[in-house]
Short mmCIF file of C-alpha atoms in Angstrom, two decimals:
data_model
loop_
_atom_site.label_atom_id
_atom_site.label_comp_id
_atom_site.label_asym_id
_atom_site.label_seq_id
_atom_site.Cartn_x
_atom_site.Cartn_y
_atom_site.Cartn_z
CA UNK A 1 105.67 101.55 55.82
CA UNK A 2 104.13 98.11 56.29
CA UNK A 3 100.40 97.49 56.42
CA UNK A 4 100.69 96.77 60.15
CA UNK A 5 102.25 100.20 60.77
CA UNK A 6 99.67 102.10 58.70
CA UNK A 7 96.95 103.19 61.13
CA UNK A 8 95.25 105.47 58.58
CA UNK A 9 92.82 102.79 57.36
CA UNK A 10 91.86 101.67 60.84
CA UNK A 11 91.41 105.26 62.04
CA UNK A 12 89.39 106.39 59.01
CA UNK A 13 87.11 103.36 58.97
CA UNK A 14 86.59 103.51 62.75
CA UNK A 15 84.89 106.90 62.32
CA UNK A 16 82.28 105.52 59.91
CA UNK A 17 78.85 104.47 61.19
CA UNK A 18 79.00 100.67 61.75
CA UNK A 19 75.69 100.28 59.90
CA UNK A 20 77.57 101.02 56.67
CA UNK A 21 79.82 98.00 57.19
CA UNK A 22 77.20 95.35 58.04
CA UNK A 23 77.62 92.27 55.88
CA UNK A 24 81.16 93.17 54.82
CA UNK A 25 84.50 91.56 55.53
CA UNK A 26 88.09 92.74 55.63
CA UNK A 27 91.18 91.90 53.60
CA UNK A 28 92.27 89.65 56.49
CA UNK A 29 88.92 87.85 56.28
CA UNK A 30 89.30 87.38 52.52
CA UNK A 31 92.82 85.99 52.99
CA UNK A 32 91.48 83.49 55.52
CA UNK A 33 88.70 82.41 53.14
CA UNK A 34 91.17 81.92 50.27
CA UNK A 35 94.01 80.39 52.33
CA UNK A 36 93.15 76.74 51.69
CA UNK A 37 92.19 77.13 48.03
CA UNK A 38 94.54 76.17 45.17
CA UNK A 39 96.75 78.98 43.86
CA UNK A 40 95.78 78.10 40.28
CA UNK A 41 92.04 78.71 40.84
CA UNK A 42 90.52 81.54 38.80
CA UNK A 43 88.74 84.27 40.78
CA UNK A 44 85.27 85.04 39.43
CA UNK A 45 83.22 88.04 40.61
CA UNK A 46 79.43 87.95 40.72
CA UNK A 47 78.13 91.05 38.94
CA UNK A 48 74.67 91.04 40.51
CA UNK A 49 73.33 90.63 44.02
CA UNK A 50 71.75 87.28 43.17
CA UNK A 51 74.95 86.05 41.48
CA UNK A 52 73.38 85.22 38.10
CA UNK A 53 76.07 87.02 36.09
CA UNK A 54 79.76 86.38 36.73
CA UNK A 55 82.99 87.72 35.27
CA UNK A 56 86.66 86.93 35.87
CA UNK A 57 88.41 89.31 38.24
CA UNK A 58 90.25 91.92 36.18
CA UNK A 59 91.61 94.45 38.66
CA UNK A 60 92.09 95.15 42.36
CA UNK A 61 92.37 98.77 43.45
CA UNK A 62 92.45 100.82 46.63
CA UNK A 63 89.66 103.38 46.70
CA UNK A 64 87.38 105.55 48.76
CA UNK A 65 84.05 103.76 48.89
CA UNK A 66 80.78 105.57 49.55
CA UNK A 67 78.46 102.97 51.11
CA UNK A 68 75.39 105.23 50.92
CA UNK A 69 75.60 105.35 47.09
CA UNK A 70 77.64 102.24 46.25
CA UNK A 71 80.16 104.35 44.30
CA UNK A 72 83.91 104.72 44.72
CA UNK A 73 86.76 107.01 43.68
CA UNK A 74 90.45 106.13 43.39
CA UNK A 75 93.02 107.06 45.99
CA UNK A 76 95.28 109.86 44.88
CA UNK A 77 94.51 111.80 41.73
CA UNK A 78 91.61 110.79 39.52
CA UNK A 79 91.56 111.15 35.72
CA UNK A 80 90.79 114.87 36.06
CA UNK A 81 93.67 115.47 38.47
CA UNK A 82 91.41 115.91 41.51
CA UNK A 83 92.20 114.37 44.90
CA UNK A 84 89.28 113.20 47.05
CA UNK A 85 89.45 114.28 50.69
CA UNK A 86 87.74 111.57 52.78
CA UNK A 87 84.61 112.56 54.64
CA UNK A 88 83.01 111.03 57.73
CA UNK A 89 81.09 108.40 55.72
CA UNK A 90 83.88 107.40 53.31
CA UNK A 91 85.41 103.95 53.76
CA UNK A 92 88.93 103.08 52.71
CA UNK A 93 88.35 99.92 50.69
CA UNK A 94 89.76 97.43 48.22
CA UNK A 95 87.63 97.28 45.08
CA UNK A 96 87.54 94.04 43.08
CA UNK A 97 86.59 94.93 39.51
CA UNK A 98 85.29 92.26 37.13
CA UNK A 99 86.19 92.15 33.47
CA UNK A 100 83.27 92.94 31.18
#
């Protein structure tokens, strides 16, 4: 199934209070931002809100993101074999993890 045919993300995220998504952007928005940049550029992730600490991007993962706490859990089974069932405040998200 292509990303265009998968309505799960749109449907799940549409149920979440819009206040939880203020100041965010989508994968499509990120693609547009990066479209004109050189392919060889290194992606660096700011580790703090003020951007003082930065690390190279190490991993990209799909996850359930909990905007109220700022935490996330992986899609599918976690390390303990549990599967998270999304709740009304859980956002389907792409998590960019910096190296440490």
